[in-house]
mmCIF file of C-alpha atoms in Angstrom:
data_model
loop_
_atom_site.group_PDB
_atom_site.id
_atom_site.type_symbol
_atom_site.label_atom_id
_atom_site.label_comp_id
_atom_site.label_asym_id
_atom_site.label_seq_id
_atom_site.Cartn_x
_atom_site.Cartn_y
_atom_site.Cartn_z
ATOM 1 C CA MET A 116 9.766 11.596 -17.656
ATOM 2 C CA ILE A 117 8.068 9.627 -14.765
ATOM 3 C CA LEU A 118 7.150 10.893 -11.460
ATOM 4 C CA ILE A 119 7.476 8.279 -8.647
ATOM 5 C CA THR A 120 5.666 9.050 -5.526
ATOM 6 C CA ARG A 121 6.654 5.897 -3.532
ATOM 7 C CA PRO A 122 8.470 5.981 -0.147
ATOM 8 C CA SER A 123 12.199 6.487 -0.552
ATOM 9 C CA GLU A 124 13.298 2.777 -0.365
ATOM 10 C CA GLU A 125 10.635 1.506 -2.752
ATOM 11 C CA ALA A 126 11.115 4.603 -4.989
ATOM 12 C CA GLN A 127 14.702 3.596 -5.611
ATOM 13 C CA ILE A 128 13.766 0.072 -6.452
ATOM 14 C CA LEU A 129 11.211 1.089 -8.951
ATOM 15 C CA ALA A 130 13.384 3.787 -10.576
ATOM 16 C CA LYS A 131 15.910 1.112 -11.255
ATOM 17 C CA GLU A 132 13.425 -0.996 -13.173
ATOM 18 C CA PHE A 133 12.511 2.112 -15.308
ATOM 19 C CA THR A 134 16.115 2.693 -15.856
ATOM 20 C CA LYS A 135 16.504 -0.745 -17.300
ATOM 21 C CA LEU A 136 13.816 0.214 -19.893
ATOM 22 C CA ASN A 137 15.743 3.460 -20.756
ATOM 23 C CA LEU A 138 12.823 5.595 -19.094
ATOM 24 C CA ASN A 139 13.831 8.802 -17.235
ATOM 25 C CA THR A 140 12.354 9.242 -13.797
ATOM 26 C CA VAL A 141 12.096 11.710 -10.795
ATOM 27 C CA MET A 142 11.547 10.705 -7.324
ATOM 28 C CA ASP A 143 9.512 12.649 -4.963
ATOM 29 C CA PRO A 144 8.340 10.401 -1.954
ATOM 30 C CA LEU A 145 5.186 11.747 -0.807
ATOM 31 C CA ILE A 146 4.923 9.489 2.385
ATOM 32 C CA SER A 147 7.284 8.018 4.976
ATOM 33 C CA PHE A 148 6.857 5.681 7.857
ATOM 34 C CA LYS A 149 7.629 5.554 11.585
ATOM 35 C CA SER A 150 7.426 2.100 13.318
ATOM 36 C CA THR A 151 5.723 2.278 16.791
ATOM 37 C CA TYR A 152 5.861 -0.517 19.346
ATOM 38 C CA LYS A 153 2.582 -1.853 20.918
ATOM 39 C CA ASN A 154 2.245 -4.305 23.660
ATOM 40 C CA ILE A 155 0.436 -7.126 21.864
ATOM 41 C CA LYS A 156 -0.267 -10.097 23.931
ATOM 42 C CA PHE A 157 0.037 -13.385 22.042
ATOM 43 C CA LYS A 158 -3.058 -15.535 21.921
ATOM 44 C CA GLU A 159 -3.312 -19.031 20.464
ATOM 45 C CA ASN A 160 -6.644 -18.415 19.017
ATOM 46 C CA ASN A 161 -5.692 -15.382 17.038
ATOM 47 C CA TYR A 162 -4.921 -14.980 13.318
ATOM 48 C CA TYR A 163 -2.558 -11.960 12.557
ATOM 49 C CA LEU A 164 -3.464 -10.131 9.277
ATOM 50 C CA VAL A 165 -0.757 -8.169 7.475
ATOM 51 C CA SER A 166 -1.111 -6.249 4.343
ATOM 52 C CA SER A 167 1.912 -4.076 3.973
ATOM 53 C CA LEU A 168 5.745 -4.433 3.922
ATOM 54 C CA GLN A 169 6.006 -1.748 6.553
ATOM 55 C CA ALA A 170 3.763 -3.739 8.920
ATOM 56 C CA VAL A 171 6.277 -6.656 8.539
ATOM 57 C CA LYS A 172 9.317 -4.349 9.086
ATOM 58 C CA SER A 173 7.757 -2.977 12.213
ATOM 59 C CA LEU A 174 7.201 -6.527 13.443
ATOM 60 C CA LEU A 175 10.701 -7.476 12.656
ATOM 61 C CA LYS A 176 12.185 -4.242 14.077
ATOM 62 C CA TYR A 177 10.861 -5.390 17.482
ATOM 63 C CA GLN A 178 11.118 -9.136 16.993
ATOM 64 C CA ASN A 179 12.303 -9.789 20.421
ATOM 65 C CA GLN A 180 9.241 -8.302 21.891
ATOM 66 C CA TYR A 181 7.017 -9.844 19.285
ATOM 67 C CA SER A 182 8.812 -13.244 19.443
ATOM 68 C CA ASP A 183 5.919 -15.207 20.432
ATOM 69 C CA ILE A 184 3.659 -13.805 17.631
ATOM 70 C CA LEU A 185 6.346 -14.306 14.998
ATOM 71 C CA THR A 186 7.048 -17.923 15.955
ATOM 72 C CA GLU A 187 3.781 -19.262 17.236
ATOM 73 C CA GLY A 188 1.200 -17.066 15.500
ATOM 74 C CA ARG A 189 -0.863 -17.870 12.408
ATOM 75 C CA PHE A 190 -0.685 -15.248 9.666
ATOM 76 C CA LEU A 191 -2.991 -14.063 6.986
ATOM 77 C CA VAL A 192 -1.020 -12.159 4.400
ATOM 78 C CA ILE A 193 -2.039 -9.752 1.500
ATOM 79 C CA GLY A 194 0.668 -9.635 -1.299
ATOM 80 C CA LYS A 195 3.585 -11.969 -2.296
ATOM 81 C CA LYS A 196 6.200 -9.302 -1.420
ATOM 82 C CA VAL A 197 4.657 -8.927 1.966
ATOM 83 C CA ARG A 198 4.859 -12.706 2.436
ATOM 84 C CA ASN A 199 8.491 -12.852 1.250
ATOM 85 C CA GLU A 200 9.458 -10.160 3.929
ATOM 86 C CA LEU A 201 7.697 -11.948 6.543
ATOM 87 C CA GLU A 202 9.349 -15.292 5.727
ATOM 88 C CA LYS A 203 12.645 -13.679 6.478
ATOM 89 C CA ASN A 204 11.628 -15.019 10.040
ATOM 90 C CA ASN A 205 12.019 -18.742 9.182
ATOM 91 C CA ASN A 206 9.698 -20.034 11.711
ATOM 92 C CA ILE A 207 6.591 -18.087 10.411
ATOM 93 C CA ARG A 208 3.326 -19.946 9.975
ATOM 94 C CA ILE A 209 1.179 -18.397 7.108
ATOM 95 C CA LYS A 210 -2.201 -19.786 6.674
ATOM 96 C CA LYS A 211 -3.277 -17.845 3.568
ATOM 97 C CA THR A 212 -1.683 -15.497 1.148
ATOM 98 C CA ALA A 213 -3.989 -13.368 -1.043
ATOM 99 C CA GLU A 214 -3.048 -11.303 -3.984
ATOM 100 C CA ASN A 215 -5.161 -8.305 -2.898
ATOM 101 C CA SER A 216 -7.754 -7.286 -0.179
ATOM 102 C CA ASP A 217 -10.667 -8.395 -2.387
ATOM 103 C CA GLU A 218 -9.200 -11.905 -2.462
ATOM 104 C CA MET A 219 -8.681 -11.878 1.388
ATOM 105 C CA TYR A 220 -12.202 -10.719 1.870
ATOM 106 C CA ASP A 221 -13.623 -13.532 -0.126
ATOM 107 C CA TYR A 222 -11.441 -16.027 1.871
ATOM 108 C CA LEU A 223 -12.617 -14.654 5.228
ATOM 109 C CA ILE A 224 -16.318 -14.645 4.105
ATOM 110 C CA LYS A 225 -15.834 -18.217 2.982
ATOM 111 C CA ASN A 226 -14.422 -19.079 6.426
ATOM 112 C CA LYS A 227 -16.871 -16.816 8.269
ATOM 113 C CA LEU A 228 -17.935 -19.388 11.085
ATOM 114 C CA LEU A 229 -14.223 -20.020 11.840
ATOM 115 C CA PHE A 230 -13.444 -16.229 12.456
ATOM 116 C CA LYS A 231 -16.793 -15.715 14.162
ATOM 117 C CA SER A 232 -16.623 -18.293 16.653
ATOM 118 C CA LYS A 233 -13.343 -20.077 17.187
ATOM 119 C CA PHE A 234 -10.597 -17.617 16.100
ATOM 120 C CA ASN A 235 -10.060 -13.821 16.692
ATOM 121 C CA LEU A 236 -8.595 -11.675 13.891
ATOM 122 C CA THR A 237 -6.043 -9.026 14.539
ATOM 123 C CA TYR A 238 -5.191 -6.660 11.834
ATOM 124 C CA LEU A 239 -1.662 -5.332 12.358
ATOM 125 C CA SER A 240 -1.635 -2.104 10.289
ATOM 126 C CA GLY A 241 -0.562 1.565 9.771
ATOM 127 C CA SER A 242 -2.217 4.612 10.958
ATOM 128 C CA ILE A 243 -3.777 4.746 7.341
ATOM 129 C CA THR A 244 -5.397 1.729 6.035
ATOM 130 C CA ASN A 245 -8.047 0.289 3.684
ATOM 131 C CA ASN A 246 -11.204 1.271 5.636
ATOM 132 C CA ASP A 247 -13.564 -0.101 2.822
ATOM 133 C CA PHE A 248 -12.082 -3.578 3.523
ATOM 134 C CA LEU A 249 -12.737 -3.372 7.342
ATOM 135 C CA ARG A 250 -16.190 -1.851 6.759
ATOM 136 C CA ALA A 251 -17.099 -4.756 4.453
ATOM 137 C CA LEU A 252 -15.949 -7.209 6.978
ATOM 138 C CA LYS A 253 -17.988 -5.394 9.648
ATOM 139 C CA HIS A 254 -21.014 -5.511 7.426
ATOM 140 C CA LYS A 255 -20.731 -9.332 7.311
ATOM 141 C CA LYS A 256 -20.343 -9.437 11.132
ATOM 142 C CA ILE A 257 -16.641 -10.485 11.016
ATOM 143 C CA SER A 258 -15.027 -8.738 14.033
ATOM 144 C CA VAL A 259 -11.437 -7.408 13.451
ATOM 145 C CA LYS A 260 -9.258 -5.976 16.019
ATOM 146 C CA ARG A 261 -6.926 -3.321 14.409
ATOM 147 C CA VAL A 262 -3.610 -2.543 16.005
ATOM 148 C CA ILE A 263 -1.608 0.151 14.604
ATOM 149 C CA ILE A 264 2.202 -0.631 14.605
ATOM 150 C CA TYR A 265 3.428 2.207 12.432
ATOM 151 C CA LYS A 266 2.520 5.735 11.455
ATOM 152 C CA VAL A 267 2.165 6.943 7.754
ATOM 153 C CA ILE A 268 3.517 10.452 7.483
ATOM 154 C CA PRO A 269 2.715 12.588 4.579
ATOM 155 C CA THR A 270 5.176 15.034 3.101
ATOM 156 C CA LYS A 271 4.164 18.846 3.510
ATOM 157 C CA LYS A 272 5.395 20.027 0.205
ATOM 158 C CA LEU A 273 6.354 18.757 -3.310
ATOM 159 C CA LYS A 274 10.057 19.191 -3.865
ATOM 160 C CA ARG A 275 11.011 22.457 -5.782
ATOM 161 C CA LYS A 276 12.550 20.201 -8.631
ATOM 162 C CA THR A 277 9.193 18.249 -8.983
ATOM 163 C CA VAL A 278 7.128 21.627 -9.203
ATOM 164 C CA SER A 279 9.566 23.106 -11.825
ATOM 165 C CA LEU A 280 9.430 19.880 -13.860
ATOM 166 C CA LEU A 281 5.670 19.977 -13.830
ATOM 167 C CA ARG A 282 5.507 23.650 -14.729
ATOM 168 C CA GLN A 283 7.740 22.811 -17.748
ATOM 169 C CA ASN A 284 5.588 20.008 -18.796
ATOM 170 C CA LYS A 285 8.461 17.568 -18.469
ATOM 171 C CA ILE A 286 6.711 14.938 -16.446
ATOM 172 C CA LYS A 287 4.495 12.878 -18.691
ATOM 173 C CA GLN A 288 3.457 10.035 -16.413
ATOM 174 C CA ILE A 289 2.753 9.492 -12.611
ATOM 175 C CA VAL A 290 2.629 6.130 -10.886
ATOM 176 C CA LEU A 291 0.694 5.742 -7.830
ATOM 177 C CA PHE A 292 0.672 2.818 -5.270
ATOM 178 C CA SER A 293 -1.899 3.777 -2.689
ATOM 179 C CA SER A 294 -5.067 5.901 -2.187
ATOM 180 C CA TYR A 295 -3.374 7.963 0.554
ATOM 181 C CA THR A 296 -0.529 8.709 -1.697
ATOM 182 C CA ALA A 297 -3.044 9.832 -4.366
ATOM 183 C CA GLN A 298 -4.751 11.979 -1.773
ATOM 184 C CA THR A 299 -1.543 13.552 -0.811
ATOM 185 C CA LEU A 300 -0.604 14.277 -4.242
ATOM 186 C CA ILE A 301 -3.801 16.085 -5.201
ATOM 187 C CA LYS A 302 -3.634 18.177 -2.149
ATOM 188 C CA LEU A 303 -0.110 19.313 -2.805
ATOM 189 C CA LEU A 304 -0.770 19.956 -6.446
ATOM 190 C CA SER A 305 -3.679 22.049 -5.444
ATOM 191 C CA SER A 306 -1.651 23.980 -3.062
ATOM 192 C CA GLU A 307 0.850 24.735 -5.832
ATOM 193 C CA LYS A 308 -2.021 25.713 -8.099
ATOM 194 C CA LEU A 309 -1.046 23.172 -10.700
ATOM 195 C CA LYS A 310 -4.236 21.695 -11.741
ATOM 196 C CA LYS A 311 -4.552 23.067 -15.138
ATOM 197 C CA LYS A 312 -0.782 22.369 -15.734
ATOM 198 C CA VAL A 313 -1.038 18.550 -14.986
ATOM 199 C CA SER A 314 -4.249 17.715 -16.817
ATOM 200 C CA LYS A 315 -2.398 16.140 -19.723
ATOM 201 C CA ILE A 316 -0.186 13.840 -17.553
ATOM 202 C CA GLN A 317 -0.998 10.058 -17.631
ATOM 203 C CA VAL A 318 -1.670 8.624 -14.183
ATOM 204 C CA PHE A 319 -1.045 4.953 -13.613
ATOM 205 C CA SER A 320 -2.590 3.317 -10.464
ATOM 206 C CA LEU A 321 -1.979 0.013 -8.686
ATOM 207 C CA SER A 322 -5.774 -0.648 -8.217
ATOM 208 C CA ASP A 323 -9.255 0.408 -9.157
ATOM 209 C CA ARG A 324 -9.679 2.007 -5.740
ATOM 210 C CA ILE A 325 -6.763 4.404 -6.263
ATOM 211 C CA ASP A 326 -7.928 5.172 -9.919
ATOM 212 C CA LYS A 327 -11.492 5.936 -8.537
ATOM 213 C CA TYR A 328 -10.077 8.611 -6.235
ATOM 214 C CA VAL A 329 -7.831 10.019 -8.932
ATOM 215 C CA LYS A 330 -10.896 10.330 -11.404
ATOM 216 C CA LYS A 331 -13.073 11.910 -8.645
ATOM 217 C CA SER A 332 -10.520 14.713 -8.240
ATOM 218 C CA ARG A 333 -10.893 15.662 -11.966
ATOM 219 C CA PHE A 334 -7.084 16.747 -12.036
ATOM 220 C CA PHE A 335 -6.146 14.296 -14.809
ATOM 221 C CA GLU A 336 -7.880 13.488 -18.154
ATOM 222 C CA LYS A 337 -6.085 10.145 -18.719
ATOM 223 C CA THR A 338 -5.844 7.380 -16.052
ATOM 224 C CA PHE A 339 -5.081 3.811 -16.216
ATOM 225 C CA VAL A 340 -5.123 0.780 -13.960
ATOM 226 C CA SER A 341 -2.625 -2.090 -13.541
ATOM 227 C CA ALA A 342 -4.057 -5.482 -14.678
ATOM 228 C CA LYS A 343 -2.800 -6.831 -11.581
ATOM 229 C CA PRO A 344 -1.929 -5.124 -8.203
ATOM 230 C CA ASN A 345 1.814 -5.490 -8.566
ATOM 231 C CA GLN A 346 4.747 -3.480 -9.605
ATOM 232 C CA LYS A 347 5.633 -5.609 -12.735
ATOM 233 C CA SER A 348 2.018 -5.335 -14.017
ATOM 234 C CA LEU A 349 1.869 -1.613 -13.464
ATOM 235 C CA ILE A 350 5.256 -1.142 -15.384
ATOM 236 C CA LYS A 351 3.806 -3.186 -18.147
ATOM 237 C CA GLU A 352 0.717 -0.990 -18.334
ATOM 238 C CA LEU A 353 2.747 2.122 -18.413
ATOM 239 C CA THR A 354 5.058 1.006 -21.013
ATOM 240 C CA SER A 355 2.169 0.025 -23.256
ATOM 241 C CA LYS A 356 0.604 3.420 -23.031
ATOM 242 C CA LYS A 357 3.798 5.584 -22.935
ATOM 243 C CA GLN A 358 3.315 8.971 -24.777
#
């Protein structure tokens, strides 16, 4: 059985993909989101960076208030799914789509003078974000204004069903799509005193950054990383290693 820790909507989509492969799953969303409106003044010399589906959903939820940004703004996007969600607004102007934050970092460094002198960079993010990415840009003297447009809310407890399945050794794999979800999972497993019980579970992470945190926790003996940072690649990695 595979434990899916994604937010509810994404968890259901992933569960359907596993069902197609005749794989059993249990869903226990470890984080949820709450959109927040911020008064963001549109500026012609701004680029707006978005890296999550939730950021786009927050923009579209308040699309009347953000109409100038959505119709006139220039966007830098991390992730094809994020781009597809953003393009639901037909007039959107996307300058660059990167597969991951490393690729976007390289793009920004290559265009350093552009973002240092001519244009401003505004990062529309959640309350939890990739601080390594922001620190790396700051180190290269690329100024980024971060505006939080949604909150990330961690769950306080694992579901009783999840705890029971873990204690019975029914869960064999766990999939993780963010470092914050990984942190939340480790915290909740610790509170349930399940460290020894989960050590043999295979953990599949979307990125090296997530896997690094999982390894550091020393909760799991076997961890794997998706070849590419997308759901299709993660599923492929899991099915190739399935117990």
